[in-house]
Amino acid sequence: MKHIVTGLFTAAILATGAQAQQNIVVGHALSPSSHYGVGAQAFIDTLTELSGGTFTGEQAPAGQLGGERDMIEGLQIGSIDVVVTSTGPLGNFVPEVFALDLPFLFRDYDHARAVLDGEIGQELLEKIGENNIVGLAWSENGFRHITNSQRPVRTPADLEGLKLRTMENRVHMTAFSGMGASPTPMAFPELFTALQQGVVDGQENPVTVITASKFWEVQKYVSLTGHVYSPAAVLASPILLDGLTDEQRGWFDEAAKASAAATRAEVNRLEEAGVEMLLENGMEVITDIDKAPFAALAEASYSVYTDEYGTEMVERIKAVE
Ligand code: PAF
């Protein structure tokens, strides 16, 4: 009898526990109004709605929880719930993801989104899942361009000797060495001050980030090199998700899809309006760029991935229509 009473009591607590509200923190590197902020909010709103308020959420924007590498580590130890991050540091945890960071690989946004939404994207989300991180969905940062304080960059020769901040990503660092710059890997939260103090001359990021970070305050020139597509991922802590029912887990998947869709819509908007903002804020925007010599010099970086995994994935990505 005592056992039955205890069992019922436990069931009651669990039932109450299942109803208890849980607040999910979504970390990211940019402002709440950025493309990541819009995506993080869509995640929170969708999760709250689908769960009937059982789950609520809040953003931890602007690198409050650290750089992207720190946040991914936080997911692994369960100190952070959900993160929207570029793939910048992700290859250090899941080397197969370096395939997405190769320069001049994706033709345009349609190509990149078709790859990430198709079987390749799904395979890579599963690979992420083998490394104590849950990959919920592919989101987007955008095609990256070079900004600097010294001179217009039109050719690789213009990069010669420029101290350029890159993400902590071996593919990108090798590509920029090949193109003639001096790559300086650095976590994003340190970047604005480093540009302001002249520790580095330039950096590279999509228009979405250049506008969200007001880099016109510390940079004069933007060269629309589009040298690499920068995917983002909505990632979650396995420690959080392991405790969920299938239904609850489904809400997280839906929330991540809604987040990616909202972020991509904002990227589309800023690709149109963002360059105008850069000009209005006094930046010189360089568009007459022949990408071929940059691509030829960046090619050496492919070996960071292909030495370990061969060229099959690269060919598969190229073949996606
Ligand atoms: O440059 C980076 O580190 C990334 O592009 C950023 C700005 C953190 C967005 O993911």
PDB file of C-alpha atoms and ligand atoms in Angstrom, residues 29-30 36 68 85-86 141 144 165 167 188 204-205 209 230, ligand 1:
ATOM      1  CA  ALA A  29      26.342  37.174 -30.933  1.00  0.00           C
ATOM      2  CA  LEU A  30      24.344  40.062 -32.366  1.00  0.00           C
ATOM      3  CA  TYR A  36      19.890  36.487 -35.498  1.00  0.00           C
ATOM      4  CA  GLU A  68      30.351  31.512 -30.414  1.00  0.00           C
ATOM      5  CA  THR A  85      25.656  30.581 -34.295  1.00  0.00           C
ATOM      6  CA  SER A  86      27.612  30.806 -37.513  1.00  0.00           C
ATOM      7  CA  ASN A 141      24.369  34.501 -41.698  1.00  0.00           C
ATOM      8  CA  ARG A 144      30.762  37.450 -46.401  1.00  0.00           C
ATOM      9  CA  ARG A 165      40.296  39.438 -38.345  1.00  0.00           C
ATOM     10  CA  MET A 167      36.679  33.674 -37.385  1.00  0.00           C
ATOM     11  CA  PHE A 188      33.536  38.302 -32.345  1.00  0.00           C
ATOM     12  CA  GLU A 204      34.966  40.078 -43.102  1.00  0.00           C
ATOM     13  CA  ASN A 205      31.269  39.494 -42.507  1.00  0.00           C
ATOM     14  CA  VAL A 209      26.511  41.811 -39.568  1.00  0.00           C
ATOM     15  CA  SER A 230      28.329  31.776 -43.964  1.00  0.00           C
TER      16      SER A 230
HETATM   17  O1  PAF B   1      32.221  36.962 -37.637  1.00  0.00           O
HETATM   18  C1  PAF B   1      31.654  36.187 -36.858  1.00  0.00           C
HETATM   19  O2  PAF B   1      32.217  35.736 -35.855  1.00  0.00           O
HETATM   20  C2  PAF B   1      30.226  35.765 -37.185  1.00  0.00           C
HETATM   21  O3  PAF B   1      29.921  36.015 -38.512  1.00  0.00           O
HETATM   22  C3  PAF B   1      29.186  36.461 -36.279  1.00  0.00           C
HETATM   23  C4  PAF B   1      29.199  37.947 -36.475  1.00  0.00           C
HETATM   24  C5  PAF B   1      29.476  36.167 -34.795  1.00  0.00           C
HETATM   25  C6  PAF B   1      27.797  35.958 -36.615  1.00  0.00           C
HETATM   26  O4  PAF B   1      27.679  34.595 -36.494  1.00  0.00           O
END
